[in-house]
Amino acid sequence: METLNVCPSTLAEGFDTYSPSARKQLFDGKEVPHILPFDSPNNEGADNEEYARHVGRISLSGVQPKASLILGNHGQLVRPSEGERGQYILKPAPSSYALLERKYCPANEHLSMQLAAQVYHIETAANALCFFRDGEAAYLTRRFDVAPDGSKYQQEDLASLGGLTKANGGSDYKYSNLSYEECAEIIRRYTKAAPIEVLKFFRIVVFNYLILNDDAHLKNFSLMNRGDGEYHLTPAYDLINTSLHLHEPRIFALDKGLFREGMQLSDTHTVSRKDFEEFGRRIGLSTRLVKRELDFFAKEQPLAQDLIHRSFLSEKLKQYYWQSYNYRRSTIL
């Protein structure tokens, strides 16, 4: 494992582990090493029994493995006890050979989340990279649905709120049934402060377009009740530039795209600022507000280039990420 010179959470320069601000966000200020005391399960010769002892049961969502962890008494991330709720989710690189550059999936998701938070001021789940003993990176995120007492906040994703399951919506129910316009209608239906929540949703949809995230499906948006009786859009999660890993990336995750009646999409030339202006109008945002937001997203952001440069992607992928993001930005000028 090479010595770091940037914080593996905030990507701030001058740190060889988590910076104080990262520790505060992720670990309530506690010092936690960024290196896990075991090898990645992906590497040949890895001790998978040791991995299982440290992380316990692995769940699989799509092709992405996930493990649940807590912060132990000695400042180490460890598996929860039987019946104990995890505080963190660990996502090693996926094992699917169908993905391009799969070992960089954690670095990609981490960078995308940091861009959302630092450049575009989108509320995101606290996140970082950590590293297995053999040097391979894994994505780490702190769960926002767990209360300080360990109980779980009430949370429902948009597939559930839309009444969609595999049984009634088909095997691709997360992608094939609703548009982002219809998603906004669900948010309006269940939230009291609907104008605020719909604006937050609009901003995440535009951001996903900018970073080429074509996996922003119905289960990647959720509403949560923190016990005050009101539902709010959760912090953003699962943000990633999917074009770095897919042979045939799309433009939007949802088959219908932005609009209820669908969109005819062949390549990025078919999406423009006018589409997002119309989308904003349809979901109830004022013309002035939509203009302000699109001007902000279209504006050149030096910090975005800095974060991409400091990220843990390979040099080739950094260049591709920057070029693709910059091109998408130009389409909404």
XYZ file of C-alpha atoms in Angstrom:
333
model
C 0.000 0.000 0.000
C 1.512 3.307 -1.129
C 1.622 6.301 1.216
C -1.260 8.669 0.535
C -0.956 12.411 0.006
C -4.689 13.183 -0.158
C -7.480 12.382 2.272
C -9.236 9.224 1.005
C -12.560 10.819 1.896
C -12.536 14.550 1.065
C -9.614 14.330 -1.425
C -8.024 17.293 0.382
C -4.274 17.482 -0.173
C -1.668 17.044 2.553
C -3.110 14.027 4.399
C -1.836 10.456 4.595
C -5.099 9.185 6.137
C -8.571 10.557 6.893
C -8.546 14.313 7.552
C -10.173 15.735 10.721
C -13.234 16.909 8.755
C -13.622 13.440 7.222
C -13.292 11.763 10.628
C -15.981 14.052 12.016
C -18.401 13.223 9.211
C -17.698 9.516 9.069
C -16.620 8.444 12.536
C -17.784 11.191 14.937
C -14.212 12.437 15.210
C -12.605 9.089 16.108
C -9.315 8.069 14.537
C -9.936 5.146 12.220
C -7.248 3.647 9.948
C -7.920 3.744 6.212
C -6.358 0.295 5.784
C -8.448 -2.779 6.588
C -6.606 -5.624 8.359
C -7.418 -8.226 5.688
C -7.118 -8.797 1.941
C -9.661 -8.120 -0.778
C -11.764 -11.165 -1.701
C -11.066 -10.397 -5.374
C -7.365 -11.161 -5.355
C -5.928 -14.553 -6.122
C -4.599 -16.163 -2.992
C -6.785 -14.033 -0.702
C -7.843 -15.688 2.533
C -11.598 -15.616 2.033
C -12.218 -17.200 5.405
C -10.398 -14.308 7.044
C -12.454 -11.879 4.953
C -15.664 -13.593 6.093
C -14.536 -13.387 9.736
C -14.098 -9.634 9.430
C -17.167 -8.705 7.377
C -19.605 -11.578 7.794
C -22.355 -12.169 5.277
C -22.141 -10.484 1.884
C -25.270 -9.347 0.079
C -25.348 -8.724 -3.647
C -27.306 -5.966 -5.349
C -26.972 -6.419 -9.097
C -23.263 -7.095 -9.549
C -22.159 -5.025 -6.542
C -21.202 -6.949 -3.373
C -21.936 -5.228 -0.056
C -21.034 -5.908 3.559
C -22.273 -4.355 6.785
C -19.774 -3.014 9.353
C -19.734 -1.165 12.668
C -17.051 0.909 14.359
C -15.534 -1.269 17.069
C -14.227 -0.208 20.470
C -10.631 -0.013 19.252
C -11.325 2.243 16.273
C -11.484 -0.611 13.767
C -14.262 -1.338 11.311
C -15.590 -4.769 12.242
C -18.579 -6.997 11.513
C -21.694 -6.432 13.647
C -22.677 -8.896 16.356
C -25.667 -11.148 15.792
C -28.752 -8.928 15.730
C -26.712 -5.698 15.743
C -27.456 -3.163 13.017
C -24.513 -2.083 10.863
C -23.466 1.568 10.763
C -21.491 1.356 7.519
C -21.709 -0.332 4.141
C -18.516 -1.639 2.540
C -18.547 -2.150 -1.233
C -15.492 -3.945 -2.648
C -14.877 -3.824 -6.376
C -17.438 -5.998 -8.183
C -16.273 -9.369 -9.419
C -18.196 -9.346 -12.713
C -15.910 -9.626 -15.717
C -18.629 -7.997 -17.832
C -17.589 -4.644 -16.361
C -14.725 -2.614 -17.765
C -12.038 -1.392 -15.334
C -14.013 -2.953 -12.498
C -11.330 -2.485 -9.833
C -11.873 1.279 -10.177
C -15.619 1.140 -9.416
C -15.056 2.172 -5.758
C -12.857 5.141 -6.766
C -15.435 6.164 -9.373
C -18.336 6.117 -6.914
C -16.281 7.947 -4.296
C -15.264 10.691 -6.746
C -18.832 11.067 -8.026
C -20.173 11.464 -4.500
C -17.505 14.037 -3.650
C -18.268 16.025 -6.809
C -21.942 16.073 -5.874
C -21.237 17.252 -2.333
C -18.319 19.633 -2.785
C -18.960 21.153 -6.213
C -22.751 21.065 -6.503
C -23.709 21.187 -2.793
C -25.954 18.133 -3.050
C -26.518 16.417 0.281
C -24.891 12.986 0.065
C -24.295 10.010 2.294
C -20.954 10.399 4.123
C -18.401 8.353 2.202
C -14.752 7.473 1.722
C -12.407 4.961 0.253
C -10.690 2.422 2.446
C -8.059 -0.049 1.358
C -7.616 -3.747 1.888
C -4.277 -4.920 3.218
C -3.245 -5.859 -0.326
C -3.881 -2.291 -1.560
C -7.169 -2.740 -3.417
C -9.708 0.027 -2.778
C -13.241 -0.423 -1.434
C -16.018 2.134 -1.136
C -17.251 2.903 2.389
C -20.403 4.814 3.237
C -22.041 5.669 6.533
C -25.675 4.659 6.745
C -28.027 7.626 7.079
C -31.071 5.482 7.858
C -29.806 4.388 11.287
C -30.646 6.555 14.322
C -28.101 7.196 17.119
C -29.862 4.584 19.290
C -29.436 1.937 16.562
C -33.053 1.926 15.405
C -33.861 2.338 11.728
C -35.651 5.331 10.284
C -38.655 4.655 8.076
C -37.469 4.746 4.465
C -39.181 3.892 1.188
C -37.691 4.005 -2.299
C -39.621 5.320 -5.295
C -40.264 1.845 -6.688
C -42.045 0.918 -3.486
C -43.917 4.241 -3.255
C -44.938 3.824 -6.889
C -46.372 0.380 -6.087
C -43.929 -1.393 -8.377
C -42.442 -4.830 -7.838
C -40.955 -7.501 -10.058
C -44.330 -9.274 -9.925
C -46.369 -6.397 -11.370
C -43.687 -4.385 -13.187
C -41.537 -7.057 -14.794
C -37.914 -8.009 -14.251
C -36.769 -4.487 -15.181
C -39.382 -2.779 -12.987
C -36.770 -0.348 -11.588
C -36.122 0.987 -15.091
C -39.064 0.392 -17.410
C -42.218 1.787 -15.816
C -41.825 5.420 -14.785
C -40.172 8.615 -15.989
C -38.384 11.171 -13.827
C -41.433 13.412 -14.289
C -43.592 10.718 -12.690
C -40.999 10.260 -9.931
C -41.394 13.948 -9.058
C -45.162 13.414 -8.807
C -44.580 10.666 -6.233
C -42.317 12.985 -4.240
C -45.024 15.700 -4.314
C -47.611 13.190 -3.139
C -45.678 12.101 -0.042
C -43.838 15.228 1.127
C -45.203 18.305 2.892
C -42.375 20.586 1.772
C -42.820 19.405 -1.820
C -41.248 22.429 -3.605
C -38.002 21.960 -1.648
C -37.880 18.194 -2.152
C -38.719 18.402 -5.865
C -35.935 20.952 -6.376
C -33.495 18.593 -4.633
C -34.666 15.812 -6.942
C -34.265 18.022 -10.038
C -30.687 18.830 -9.035
C -29.770 15.147 -8.591
C -31.287 14.249 -11.988
C -29.235 16.992 -13.685
C -26.101 15.911 -11.817
C -26.566 12.286 -12.885
C -26.813 13.463 -16.483
C -23.605 15.501 -16.095
C -21.542 12.611 -14.737
C -23.029 9.994 -17.097
C -24.752 7.984 -14.390
C -27.193 5.800 -16.299
C -28.084 3.672 -13.271
C -30.195 6.230 -11.376
C -33.186 3.886 -11.222
C -36.264 3.974 -8.958
C -34.554 2.264 -6.025
C -31.757 4.841 -6.029
C -34.125 7.567 -4.842
C -35.805 7.290 -1.448
C -37.947 9.230 0.980
C -37.237 8.958 4.699
C -39.044 9.892 7.906
C -36.602 10.668 10.727
C -39.354 10.480 13.348
C -40.816 13.962 12.868
C -43.767 12.645 10.879
C -42.550 14.136 7.595
C -40.937 12.496 4.603
C -37.917 14.095 2.960
C -35.714 13.017 0.065
C -32.765 11.106 1.491
C -29.173 12.178 0.927
C -28.004 11.105 -2.533
C -26.367 7.685 -2.822
C -25.061 5.272 -5.479
C -23.784 8.076 -7.730
C -21.285 6.798 -10.310
C -20.111 7.495 -13.861
C -21.329 4.245 -15.377
C -19.791 4.976 -18.788
C -16.373 4.075 -17.359
C -17.496 0.476 -16.847
C -20.178 -0.368 -19.428
C -19.733 -1.417 -23.051
C -22.994 0.261 -24.080
C -23.896 3.076 -21.667
C -27.263 4.803 -21.936
C -28.276 8.404 -21.250
C -30.917 7.927 -18.556
C -31.516 4.902 -16.378
C -35.278 5.099 -16.798
C -36.472 3.905 -20.185
C -38.885 6.826 -20.511
C -36.197 9.352 -19.642
C -37.378 12.710 -18.322
C -40.958 12.726 -19.597
C -44.141 10.764 -18.949
C -44.621 10.025 -22.648
C -40.995 8.961 -23.078
C -38.134 10.380 -25.149
C -36.511 9.326 -28.392
C -32.895 8.893 -27.343
C -30.052 7.741 -29.552
C -27.033 9.685 -28.314
C -26.173 12.707 -26.208
C -26.921 15.063 -29.102
C -30.623 14.388 -28.548
C -30.588 15.873 -25.018
C -30.201 19.596 -24.510
C -30.841 22.384 -22.037
C -34.353 22.760 -23.474
C -35.207 19.242 -22.277
C -34.210 20.089 -18.706
C -36.048 23.422 -18.906
C -39.201 21.551 -19.961
C -38.609 18.921 -17.261
C -38.314 21.636 -14.604
C -41.506 23.295 -15.811
C -43.440 20.030 -15.771
C -42.439 19.187 -12.201
C -43.540 22.596 -10.937
C -40.339 24.640 -10.751
C -40.411 28.284 -11.802
C -38.620 29.397 -14.965
C -36.351 31.612 -12.860
C -35.391 28.728 -10.564
C -34.691 26.332 -13.434
C -32.518 28.946 -15.166
C -30.548 29.559 -11.974
C -29.909 25.851 -11.455
C -29.003 25.052 -15.064
C -26.669 28.071 -15.225
C -24.919 26.750 -12.121
C -24.577 23.205 -13.469
C -23.394 24.479 -16.863
C -20.761 26.794 -15.377
C -17.113 25.710 -15.479
C -16.082 24.474 -12.040
C -12.307 24.433 -11.361
C -12.890 22.396 -8.196
C -14.394 19.590 -10.293
C -11.189 19.292 -12.302
C -9.116 19.377 -9.098
C -11.137 16.592 -7.475
C -10.944 14.424 -10.583
C -7.173 14.979 -10.697
C -6.787 14.042 -6.994
C -9.085 11.020 -7.199
C -7.972 7.395 -7.016
C -8.910 6.603 -10.614
C -6.191 5.627 -13.071
C -4.759 8.463 -15.179
C -6.638 7.159 -18.218
C -9.957 7.085 -16.381
C -9.387 10.531 -14.868
C -8.993 11.904 -18.372
C -12.087 10.098 -19.626
C -14.154 11.211 -16.621
C -13.138 14.848 -17.136
C -13.745 14.826 -20.885
C -17.141 13.118 -20.678
C -18.326 15.313 -17.798
C -17.109 18.442 -19.568
C -18.902 17.466 -22.774
C -22.184 16.847 -20.965
C -21.798 20.211 -19.215
C -21.472 21.891 -22.605
C -24.820 20.468 -23.742
C -26.730 22.491 -21.113
C -24.931 25.821 -21.629
